[in-house]
XYZ file of N, CA, C and O in Angstrom:
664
model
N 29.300 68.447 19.274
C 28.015 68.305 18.625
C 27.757 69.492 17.711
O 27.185 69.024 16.726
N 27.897 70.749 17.571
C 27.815 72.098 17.263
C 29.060 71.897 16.153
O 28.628 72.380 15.106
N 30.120 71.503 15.982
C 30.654 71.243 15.072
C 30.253 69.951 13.875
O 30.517 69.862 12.676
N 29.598 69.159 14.697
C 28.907 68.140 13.439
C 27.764 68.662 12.830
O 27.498 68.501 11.638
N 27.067 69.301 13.648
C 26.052 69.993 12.960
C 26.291 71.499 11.579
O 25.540 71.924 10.701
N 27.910 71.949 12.091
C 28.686 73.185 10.745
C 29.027 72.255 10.066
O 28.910 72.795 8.966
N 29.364 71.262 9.855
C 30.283 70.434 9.325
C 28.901 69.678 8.028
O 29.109 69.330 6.865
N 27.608 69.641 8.789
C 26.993 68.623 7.852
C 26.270 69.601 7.464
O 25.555 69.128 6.582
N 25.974 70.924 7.624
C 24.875 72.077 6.959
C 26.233 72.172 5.858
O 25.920 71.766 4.738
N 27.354 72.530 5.949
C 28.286 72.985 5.041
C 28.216 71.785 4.000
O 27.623 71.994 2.942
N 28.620 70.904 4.169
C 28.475 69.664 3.236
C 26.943 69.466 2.871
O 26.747 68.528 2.097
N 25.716 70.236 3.319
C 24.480 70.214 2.360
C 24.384 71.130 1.196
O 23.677 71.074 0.190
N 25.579 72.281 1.724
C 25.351 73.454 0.945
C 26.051 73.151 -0.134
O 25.531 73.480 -1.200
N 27.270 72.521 -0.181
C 28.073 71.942 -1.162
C 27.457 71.033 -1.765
O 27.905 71.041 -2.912
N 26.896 70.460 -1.694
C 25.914 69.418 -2.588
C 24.741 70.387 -3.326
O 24.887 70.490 -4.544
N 23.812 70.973 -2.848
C 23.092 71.574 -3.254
C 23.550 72.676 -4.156
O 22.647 73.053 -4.903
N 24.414 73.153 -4.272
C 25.410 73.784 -5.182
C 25.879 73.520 -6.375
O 25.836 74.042 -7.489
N 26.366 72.533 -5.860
C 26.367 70.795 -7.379
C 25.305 70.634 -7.958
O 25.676 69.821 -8.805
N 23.614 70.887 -8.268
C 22.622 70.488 -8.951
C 22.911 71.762 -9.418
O 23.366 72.817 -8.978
N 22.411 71.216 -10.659
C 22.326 72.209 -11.889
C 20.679 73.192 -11.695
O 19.713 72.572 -11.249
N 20.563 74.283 -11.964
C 19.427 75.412 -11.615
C 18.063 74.318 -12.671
O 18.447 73.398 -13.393
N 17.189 74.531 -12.589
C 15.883 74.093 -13.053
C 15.659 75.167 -14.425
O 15.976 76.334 -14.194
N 15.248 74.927 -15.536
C 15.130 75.463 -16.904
C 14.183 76.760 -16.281
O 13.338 76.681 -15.389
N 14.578 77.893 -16.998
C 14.012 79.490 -16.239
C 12.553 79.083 -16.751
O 12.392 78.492 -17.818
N 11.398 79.481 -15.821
C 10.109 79.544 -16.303
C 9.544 81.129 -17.062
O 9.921 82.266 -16.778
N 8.652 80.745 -17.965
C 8.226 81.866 -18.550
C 7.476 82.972 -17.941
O 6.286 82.715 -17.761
N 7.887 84.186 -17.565
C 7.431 84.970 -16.915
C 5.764 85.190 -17.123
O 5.093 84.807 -18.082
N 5.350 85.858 -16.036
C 3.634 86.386 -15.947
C 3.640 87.289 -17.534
O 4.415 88.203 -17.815
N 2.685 86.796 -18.308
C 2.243 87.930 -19.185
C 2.420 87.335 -20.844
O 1.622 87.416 -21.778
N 4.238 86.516 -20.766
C 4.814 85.946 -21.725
C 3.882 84.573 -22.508
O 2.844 83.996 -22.181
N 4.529 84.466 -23.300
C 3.786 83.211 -24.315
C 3.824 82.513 -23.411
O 4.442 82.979 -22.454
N 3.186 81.019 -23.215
C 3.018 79.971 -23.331
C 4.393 79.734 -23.165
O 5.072 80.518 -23.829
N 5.238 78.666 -22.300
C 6.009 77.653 -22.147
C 6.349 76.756 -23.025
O 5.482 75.883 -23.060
N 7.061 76.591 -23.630
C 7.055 75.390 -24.491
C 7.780 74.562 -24.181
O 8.895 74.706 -24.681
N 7.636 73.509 -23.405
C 8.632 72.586 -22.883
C 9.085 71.099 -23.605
O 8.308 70.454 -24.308
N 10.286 70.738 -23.343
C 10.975 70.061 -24.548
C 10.033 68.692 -23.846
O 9.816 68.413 -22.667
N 9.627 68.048 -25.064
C 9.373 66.659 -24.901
C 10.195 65.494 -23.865
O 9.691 64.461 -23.425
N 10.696 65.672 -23.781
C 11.736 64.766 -23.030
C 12.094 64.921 -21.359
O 12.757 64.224 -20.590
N 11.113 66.524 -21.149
C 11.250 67.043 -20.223
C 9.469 66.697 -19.026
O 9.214 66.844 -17.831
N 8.881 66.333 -19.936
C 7.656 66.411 -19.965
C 7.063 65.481 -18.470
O 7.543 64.356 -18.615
N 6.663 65.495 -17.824
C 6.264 64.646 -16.451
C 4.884 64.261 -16.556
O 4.317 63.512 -15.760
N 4.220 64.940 -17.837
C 3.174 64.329 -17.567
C 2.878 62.800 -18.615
O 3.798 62.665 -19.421
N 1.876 61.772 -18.715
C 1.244 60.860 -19.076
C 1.284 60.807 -20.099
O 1.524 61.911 -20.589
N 1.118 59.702 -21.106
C 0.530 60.178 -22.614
C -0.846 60.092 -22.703
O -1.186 58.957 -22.369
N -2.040 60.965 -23.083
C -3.302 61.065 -22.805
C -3.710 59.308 -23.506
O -3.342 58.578 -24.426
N -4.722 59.303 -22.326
C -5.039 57.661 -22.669
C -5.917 57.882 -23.987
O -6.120 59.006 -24.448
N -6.365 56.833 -24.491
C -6.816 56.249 -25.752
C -7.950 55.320 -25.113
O -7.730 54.595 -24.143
N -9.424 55.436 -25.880
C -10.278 54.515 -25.761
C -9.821 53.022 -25.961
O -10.725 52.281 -25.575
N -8.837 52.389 -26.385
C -9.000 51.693 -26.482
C -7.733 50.938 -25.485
O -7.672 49.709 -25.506
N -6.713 51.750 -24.600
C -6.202 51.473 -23.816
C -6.861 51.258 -22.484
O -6.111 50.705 -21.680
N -7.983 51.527 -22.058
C -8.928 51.484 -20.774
C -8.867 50.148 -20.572
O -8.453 49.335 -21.398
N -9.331 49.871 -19.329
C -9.602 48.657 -18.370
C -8.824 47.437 -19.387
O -8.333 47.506 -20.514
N -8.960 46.422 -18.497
C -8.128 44.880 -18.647
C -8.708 44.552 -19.530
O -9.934 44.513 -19.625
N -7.754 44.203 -20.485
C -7.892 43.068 -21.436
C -7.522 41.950 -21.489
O -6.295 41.887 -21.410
N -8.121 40.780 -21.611
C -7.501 39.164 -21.573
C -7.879 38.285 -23.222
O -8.909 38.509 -23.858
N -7.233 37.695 -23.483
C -7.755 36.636 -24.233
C -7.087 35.314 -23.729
O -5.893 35.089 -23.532
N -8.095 34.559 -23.584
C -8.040 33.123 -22.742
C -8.537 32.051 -24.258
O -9.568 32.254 -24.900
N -7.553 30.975 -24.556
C -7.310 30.326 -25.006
C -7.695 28.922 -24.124
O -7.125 28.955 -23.034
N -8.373 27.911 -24.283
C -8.861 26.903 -23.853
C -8.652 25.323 -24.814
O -9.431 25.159 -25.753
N -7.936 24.578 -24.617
C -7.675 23.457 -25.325
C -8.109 22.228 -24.517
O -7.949 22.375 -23.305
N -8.643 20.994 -24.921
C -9.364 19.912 -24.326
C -9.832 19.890 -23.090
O -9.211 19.251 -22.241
N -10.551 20.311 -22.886
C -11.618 21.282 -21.847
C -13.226 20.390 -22.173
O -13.546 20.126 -23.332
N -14.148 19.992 -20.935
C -15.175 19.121 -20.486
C -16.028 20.180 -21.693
O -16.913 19.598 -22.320
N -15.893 21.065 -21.895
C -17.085 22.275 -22.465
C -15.929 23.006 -23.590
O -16.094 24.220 -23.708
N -15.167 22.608 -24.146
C -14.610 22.297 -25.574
C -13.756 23.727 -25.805
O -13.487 24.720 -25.129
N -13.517 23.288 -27.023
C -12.061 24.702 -27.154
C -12.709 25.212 -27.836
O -13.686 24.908 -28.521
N -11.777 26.607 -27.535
C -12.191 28.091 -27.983
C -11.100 29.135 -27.209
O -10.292 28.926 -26.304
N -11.527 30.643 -28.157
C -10.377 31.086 -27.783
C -11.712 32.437 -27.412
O -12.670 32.586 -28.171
N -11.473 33.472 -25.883
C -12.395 33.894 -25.891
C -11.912 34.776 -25.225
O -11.024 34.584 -24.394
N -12.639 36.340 -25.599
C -11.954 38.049 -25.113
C -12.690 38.483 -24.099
O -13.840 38.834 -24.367
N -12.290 38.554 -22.919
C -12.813 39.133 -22.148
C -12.335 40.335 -21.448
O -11.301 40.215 -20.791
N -12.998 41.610 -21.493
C -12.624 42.993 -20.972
C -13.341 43.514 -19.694
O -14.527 43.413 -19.381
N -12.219 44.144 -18.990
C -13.079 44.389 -17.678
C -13.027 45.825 -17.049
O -11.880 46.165 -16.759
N -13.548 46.316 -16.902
C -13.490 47.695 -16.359
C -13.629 48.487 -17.818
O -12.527 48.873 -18.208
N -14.469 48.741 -18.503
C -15.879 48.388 -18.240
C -15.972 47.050 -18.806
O -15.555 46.736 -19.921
N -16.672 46.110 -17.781
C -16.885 44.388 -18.865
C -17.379 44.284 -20.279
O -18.327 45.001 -20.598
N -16.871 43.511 -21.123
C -17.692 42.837 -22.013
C -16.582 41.918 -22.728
O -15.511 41.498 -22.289
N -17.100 41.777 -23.774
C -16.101 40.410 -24.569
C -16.924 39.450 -24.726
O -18.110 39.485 -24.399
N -16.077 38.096 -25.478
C -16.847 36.895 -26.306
C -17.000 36.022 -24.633
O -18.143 35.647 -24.369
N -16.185 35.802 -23.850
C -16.069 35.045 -22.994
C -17.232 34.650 -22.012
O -17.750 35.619 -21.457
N -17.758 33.382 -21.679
C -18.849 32.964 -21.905
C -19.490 33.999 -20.363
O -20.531 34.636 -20.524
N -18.818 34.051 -19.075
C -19.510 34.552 -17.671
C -18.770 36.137 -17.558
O -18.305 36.608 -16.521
N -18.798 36.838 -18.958
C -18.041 38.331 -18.212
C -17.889 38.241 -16.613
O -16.950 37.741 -15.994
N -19.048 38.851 -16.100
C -19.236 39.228 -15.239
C -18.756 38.524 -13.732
O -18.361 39.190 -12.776
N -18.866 37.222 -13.748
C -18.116 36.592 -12.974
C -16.540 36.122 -13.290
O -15.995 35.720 -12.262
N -15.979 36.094 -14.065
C -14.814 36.504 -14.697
C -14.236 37.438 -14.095
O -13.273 37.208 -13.365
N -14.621 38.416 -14.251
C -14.284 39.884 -13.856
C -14.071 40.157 -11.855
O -13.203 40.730 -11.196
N -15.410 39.374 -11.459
C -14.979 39.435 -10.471
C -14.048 38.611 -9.896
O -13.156 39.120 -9.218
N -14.097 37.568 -10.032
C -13.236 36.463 -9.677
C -12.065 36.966 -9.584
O -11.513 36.918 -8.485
N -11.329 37.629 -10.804
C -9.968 38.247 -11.323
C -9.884 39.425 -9.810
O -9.052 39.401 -8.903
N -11.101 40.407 -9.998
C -11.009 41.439 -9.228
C -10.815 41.126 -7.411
O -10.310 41.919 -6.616
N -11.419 39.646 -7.063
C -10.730 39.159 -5.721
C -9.610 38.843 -5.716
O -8.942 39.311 -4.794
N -8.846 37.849 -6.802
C -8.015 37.255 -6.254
C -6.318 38.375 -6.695
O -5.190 38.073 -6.306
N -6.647 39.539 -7.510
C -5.587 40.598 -7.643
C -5.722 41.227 -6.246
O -6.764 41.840 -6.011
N -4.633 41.124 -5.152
C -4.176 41.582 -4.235
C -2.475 41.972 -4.342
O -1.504 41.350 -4.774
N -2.630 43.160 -3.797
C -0.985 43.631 -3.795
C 0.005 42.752 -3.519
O -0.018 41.995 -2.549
N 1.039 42.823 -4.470
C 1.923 41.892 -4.350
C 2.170 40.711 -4.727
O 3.259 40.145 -4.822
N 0.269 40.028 -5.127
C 0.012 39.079 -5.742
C 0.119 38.713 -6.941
O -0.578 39.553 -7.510
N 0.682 37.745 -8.061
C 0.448 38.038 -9.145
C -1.102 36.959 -9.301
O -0.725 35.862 -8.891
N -2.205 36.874 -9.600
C -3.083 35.973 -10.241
C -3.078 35.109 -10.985
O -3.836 34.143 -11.069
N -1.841 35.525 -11.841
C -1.316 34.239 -12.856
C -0.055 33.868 -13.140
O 0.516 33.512 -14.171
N 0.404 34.088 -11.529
C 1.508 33.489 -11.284
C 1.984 32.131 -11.269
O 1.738 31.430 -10.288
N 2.579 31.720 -12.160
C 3.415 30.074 -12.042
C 3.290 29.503 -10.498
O 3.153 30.311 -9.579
N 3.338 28.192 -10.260
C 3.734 27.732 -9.040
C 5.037 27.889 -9.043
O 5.727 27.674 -10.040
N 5.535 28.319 -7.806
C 7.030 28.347 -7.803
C 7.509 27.130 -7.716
O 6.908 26.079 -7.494
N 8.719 27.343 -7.919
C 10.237 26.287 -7.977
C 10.152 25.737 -7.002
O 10.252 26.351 -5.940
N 9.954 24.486 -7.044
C 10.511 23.557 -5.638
C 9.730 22.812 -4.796
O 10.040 21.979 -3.944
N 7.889 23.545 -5.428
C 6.347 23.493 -4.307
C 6.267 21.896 -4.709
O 6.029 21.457 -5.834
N 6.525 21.136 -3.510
C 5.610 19.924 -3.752
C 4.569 19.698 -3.907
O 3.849 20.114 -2.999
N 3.952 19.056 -4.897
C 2.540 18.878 -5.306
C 1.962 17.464 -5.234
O 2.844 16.664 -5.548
N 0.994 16.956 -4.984
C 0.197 15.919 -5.162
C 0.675 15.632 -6.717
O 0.946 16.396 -7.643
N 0.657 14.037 -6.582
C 0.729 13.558 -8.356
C -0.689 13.168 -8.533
O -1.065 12.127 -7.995
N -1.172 13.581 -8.935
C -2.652 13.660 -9.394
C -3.417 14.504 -10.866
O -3.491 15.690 -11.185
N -3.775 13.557 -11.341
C -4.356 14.152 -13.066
C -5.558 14.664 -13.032
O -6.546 14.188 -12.474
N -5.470 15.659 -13.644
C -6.885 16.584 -13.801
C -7.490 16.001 -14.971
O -8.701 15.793 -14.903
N -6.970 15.741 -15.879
C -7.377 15.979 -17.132
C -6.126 16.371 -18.277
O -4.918 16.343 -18.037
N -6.675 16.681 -19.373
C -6.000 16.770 -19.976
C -5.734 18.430 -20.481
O -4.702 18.752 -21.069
N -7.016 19.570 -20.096
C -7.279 20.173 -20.187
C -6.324 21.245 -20.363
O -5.389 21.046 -19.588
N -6.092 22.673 -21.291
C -4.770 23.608 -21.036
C -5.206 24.863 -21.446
O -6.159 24.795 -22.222
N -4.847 25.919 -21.197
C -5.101 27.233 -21.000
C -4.272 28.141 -21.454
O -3.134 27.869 -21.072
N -4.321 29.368 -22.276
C -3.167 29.825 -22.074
C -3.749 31.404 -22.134
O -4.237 31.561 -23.253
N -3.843 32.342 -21.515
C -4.157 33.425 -20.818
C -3.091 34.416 -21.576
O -1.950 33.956 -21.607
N -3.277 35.757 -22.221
C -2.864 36.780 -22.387
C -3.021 38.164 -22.511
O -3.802 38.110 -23.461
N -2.882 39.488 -22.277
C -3.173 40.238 -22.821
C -2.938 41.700 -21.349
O -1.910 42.253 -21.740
N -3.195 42.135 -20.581
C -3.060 43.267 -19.719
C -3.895 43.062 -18.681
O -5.044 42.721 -18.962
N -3.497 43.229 -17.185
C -4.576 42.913 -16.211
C -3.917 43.534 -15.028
O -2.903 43.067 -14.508
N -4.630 44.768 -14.563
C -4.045 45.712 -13.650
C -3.123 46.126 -14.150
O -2.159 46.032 -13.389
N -2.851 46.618 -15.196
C -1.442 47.619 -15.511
C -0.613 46.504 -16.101
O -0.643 47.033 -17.211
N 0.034 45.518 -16.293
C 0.822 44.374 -16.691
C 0.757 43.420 -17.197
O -0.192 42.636 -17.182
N 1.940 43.304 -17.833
C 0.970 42.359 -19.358
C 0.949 41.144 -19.036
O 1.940 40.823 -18.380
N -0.129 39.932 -19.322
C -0.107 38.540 -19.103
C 0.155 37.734 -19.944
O -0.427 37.641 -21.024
N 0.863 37.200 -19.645
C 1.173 35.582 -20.754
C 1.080 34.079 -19.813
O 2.024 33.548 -19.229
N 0.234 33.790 -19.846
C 0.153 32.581 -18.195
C -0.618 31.402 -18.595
O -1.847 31.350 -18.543
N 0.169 30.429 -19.008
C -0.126 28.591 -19.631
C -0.460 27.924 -18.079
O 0.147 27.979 -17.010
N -1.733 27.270 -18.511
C -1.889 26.480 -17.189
C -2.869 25.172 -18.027
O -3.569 25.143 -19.040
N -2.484 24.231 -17.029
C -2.863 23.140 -17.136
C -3.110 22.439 -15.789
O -2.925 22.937 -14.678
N -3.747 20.679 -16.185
C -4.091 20.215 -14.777
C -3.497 19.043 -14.402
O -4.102 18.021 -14.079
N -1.800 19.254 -14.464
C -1.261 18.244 -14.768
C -0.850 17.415 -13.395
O -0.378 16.280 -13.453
N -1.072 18.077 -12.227
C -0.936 17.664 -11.004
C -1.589 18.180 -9.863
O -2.503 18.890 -10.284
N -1.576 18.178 -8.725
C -1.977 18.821 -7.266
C -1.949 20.358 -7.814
O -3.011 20.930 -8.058
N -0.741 20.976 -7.989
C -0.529 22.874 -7.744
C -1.412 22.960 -9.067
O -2.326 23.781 -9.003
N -1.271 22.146 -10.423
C -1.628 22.937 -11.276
C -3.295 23.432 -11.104
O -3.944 24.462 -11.288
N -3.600 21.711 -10.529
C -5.344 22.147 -10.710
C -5.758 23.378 -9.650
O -6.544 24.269 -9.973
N -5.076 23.291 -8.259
C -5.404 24.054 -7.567
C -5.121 25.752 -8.258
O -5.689 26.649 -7.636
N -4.352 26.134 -9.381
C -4.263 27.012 -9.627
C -5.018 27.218 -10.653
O -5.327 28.352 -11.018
N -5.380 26.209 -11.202
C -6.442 26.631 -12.464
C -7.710 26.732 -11.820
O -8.564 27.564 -12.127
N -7.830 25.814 -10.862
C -9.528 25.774 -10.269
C -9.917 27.668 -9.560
O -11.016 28.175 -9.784
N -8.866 28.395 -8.787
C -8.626 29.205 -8.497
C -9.008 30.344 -9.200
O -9.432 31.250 -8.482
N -8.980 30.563 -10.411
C -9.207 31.066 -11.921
C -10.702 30.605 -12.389
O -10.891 30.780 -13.593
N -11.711 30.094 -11.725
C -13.127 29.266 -12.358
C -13.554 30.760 -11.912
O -13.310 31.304 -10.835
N -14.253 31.276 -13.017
C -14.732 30.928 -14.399
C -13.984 31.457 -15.294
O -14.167 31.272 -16.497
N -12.961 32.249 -14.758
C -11.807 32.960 -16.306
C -11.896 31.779 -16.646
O -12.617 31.636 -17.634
N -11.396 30.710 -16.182
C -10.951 29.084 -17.166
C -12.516 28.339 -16.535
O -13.316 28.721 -15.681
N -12.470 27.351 -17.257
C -13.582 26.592 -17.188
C -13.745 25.495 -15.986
O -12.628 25.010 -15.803
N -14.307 25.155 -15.463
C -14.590 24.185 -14.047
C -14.233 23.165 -14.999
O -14.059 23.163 -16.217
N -14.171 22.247 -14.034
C -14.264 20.661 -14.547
C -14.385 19.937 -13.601
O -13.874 20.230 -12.519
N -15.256 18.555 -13.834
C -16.362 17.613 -13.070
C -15.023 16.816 -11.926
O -15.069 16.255 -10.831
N -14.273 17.050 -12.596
C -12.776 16.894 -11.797
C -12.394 16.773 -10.575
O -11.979 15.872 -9.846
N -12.779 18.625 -10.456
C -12.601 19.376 -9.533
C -14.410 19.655 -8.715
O -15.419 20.171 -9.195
N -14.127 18.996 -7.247
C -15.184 19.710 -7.006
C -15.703 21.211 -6.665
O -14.909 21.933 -6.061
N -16.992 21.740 -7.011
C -17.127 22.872 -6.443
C -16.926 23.925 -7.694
O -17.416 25.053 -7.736
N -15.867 23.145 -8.987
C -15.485 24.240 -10.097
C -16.674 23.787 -11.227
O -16.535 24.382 -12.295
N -17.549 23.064 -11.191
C -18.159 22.433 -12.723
C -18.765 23.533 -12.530
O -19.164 23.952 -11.443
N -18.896 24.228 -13.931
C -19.877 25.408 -14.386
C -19.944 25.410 -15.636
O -18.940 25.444 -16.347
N -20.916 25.381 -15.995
C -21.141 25.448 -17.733
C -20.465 26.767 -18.277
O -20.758 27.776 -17.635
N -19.547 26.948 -19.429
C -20.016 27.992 -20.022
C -20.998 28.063 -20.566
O -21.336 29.123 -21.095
């Protein structure tokens, strides 16, 4: 045991030996540091106009008609008709791991059942990652995933429980 333990401190020391020393820091007193860009760990300072989620939601043959409409969240505002419930809606159903405007996966059996004709198409940044997410109500998963999304997307008399005016 006392030999696996010389055996694996020696083989740490040999590794640690192998990393190359860290760039010398500028002594107490000396200029300013100037460290190479490339070296840099920190952020690029945000921009007003990079803050909170941005969406633009696109709406085609829809009970309450097409339009294409911006909604921003953190801090809310935009053209989109319920900010505020928008915003939250989004802000429940983003859970770790979750995507919100995630596709139905491959393979999910669905009810054959017509919503409508209604279609959606969602883009722009939401929690850190960019969105591009087409939905429609072309069966069982789709409506359940669009209804899921009321009021980002619009209810319909369809669906119960989702009719909401914009």
């Amino acid at each position: 045991m006392l030999r696996r333990l010389v055996l694996t401190a020696a083989a740490s020391v040999a590794a640690l030996s192998a990393v190359p020393a860290p760039p010398a820091i500028a002594q107490a007193g000396a200029a300013a540091h100037a460290e190479p860009a490339s070296l840099s760990l920190r952020p690029p300072p945000v921009r007003g106009e990079d803050s909170g989620d941005r969406l633009t939601v696109t709406v085609q043959h829809t009970e309450s008609g097409d339009g294409t409409y911006e909604l921003r969240c953190h801090p809310d505002g935009g053209s989109h008709p319920d900010v505020g419930k928008a915003c939250a809606t989004l802000d429940q159903r983003t859970t770790w791991g979750k995507d919100p405007f995630a596709p139905v996966a491959a393979g999910t059996m669905c009810t054959m059942m017509y919503g409508g004709p209604a279609t959606a198409h969602v883009t722009g940044i939401w929690a850190g990652r960019p969105v591009d997410a087409r939905f429609d109500r072309a069966d069982g998963c789709q409506i359940a995933r669009w209804d899921a999304l009321v009021p980002l997307l619009p209810g319909s008399t369809h669906s119960p429980g989702t009719a909401r005016a914009w």
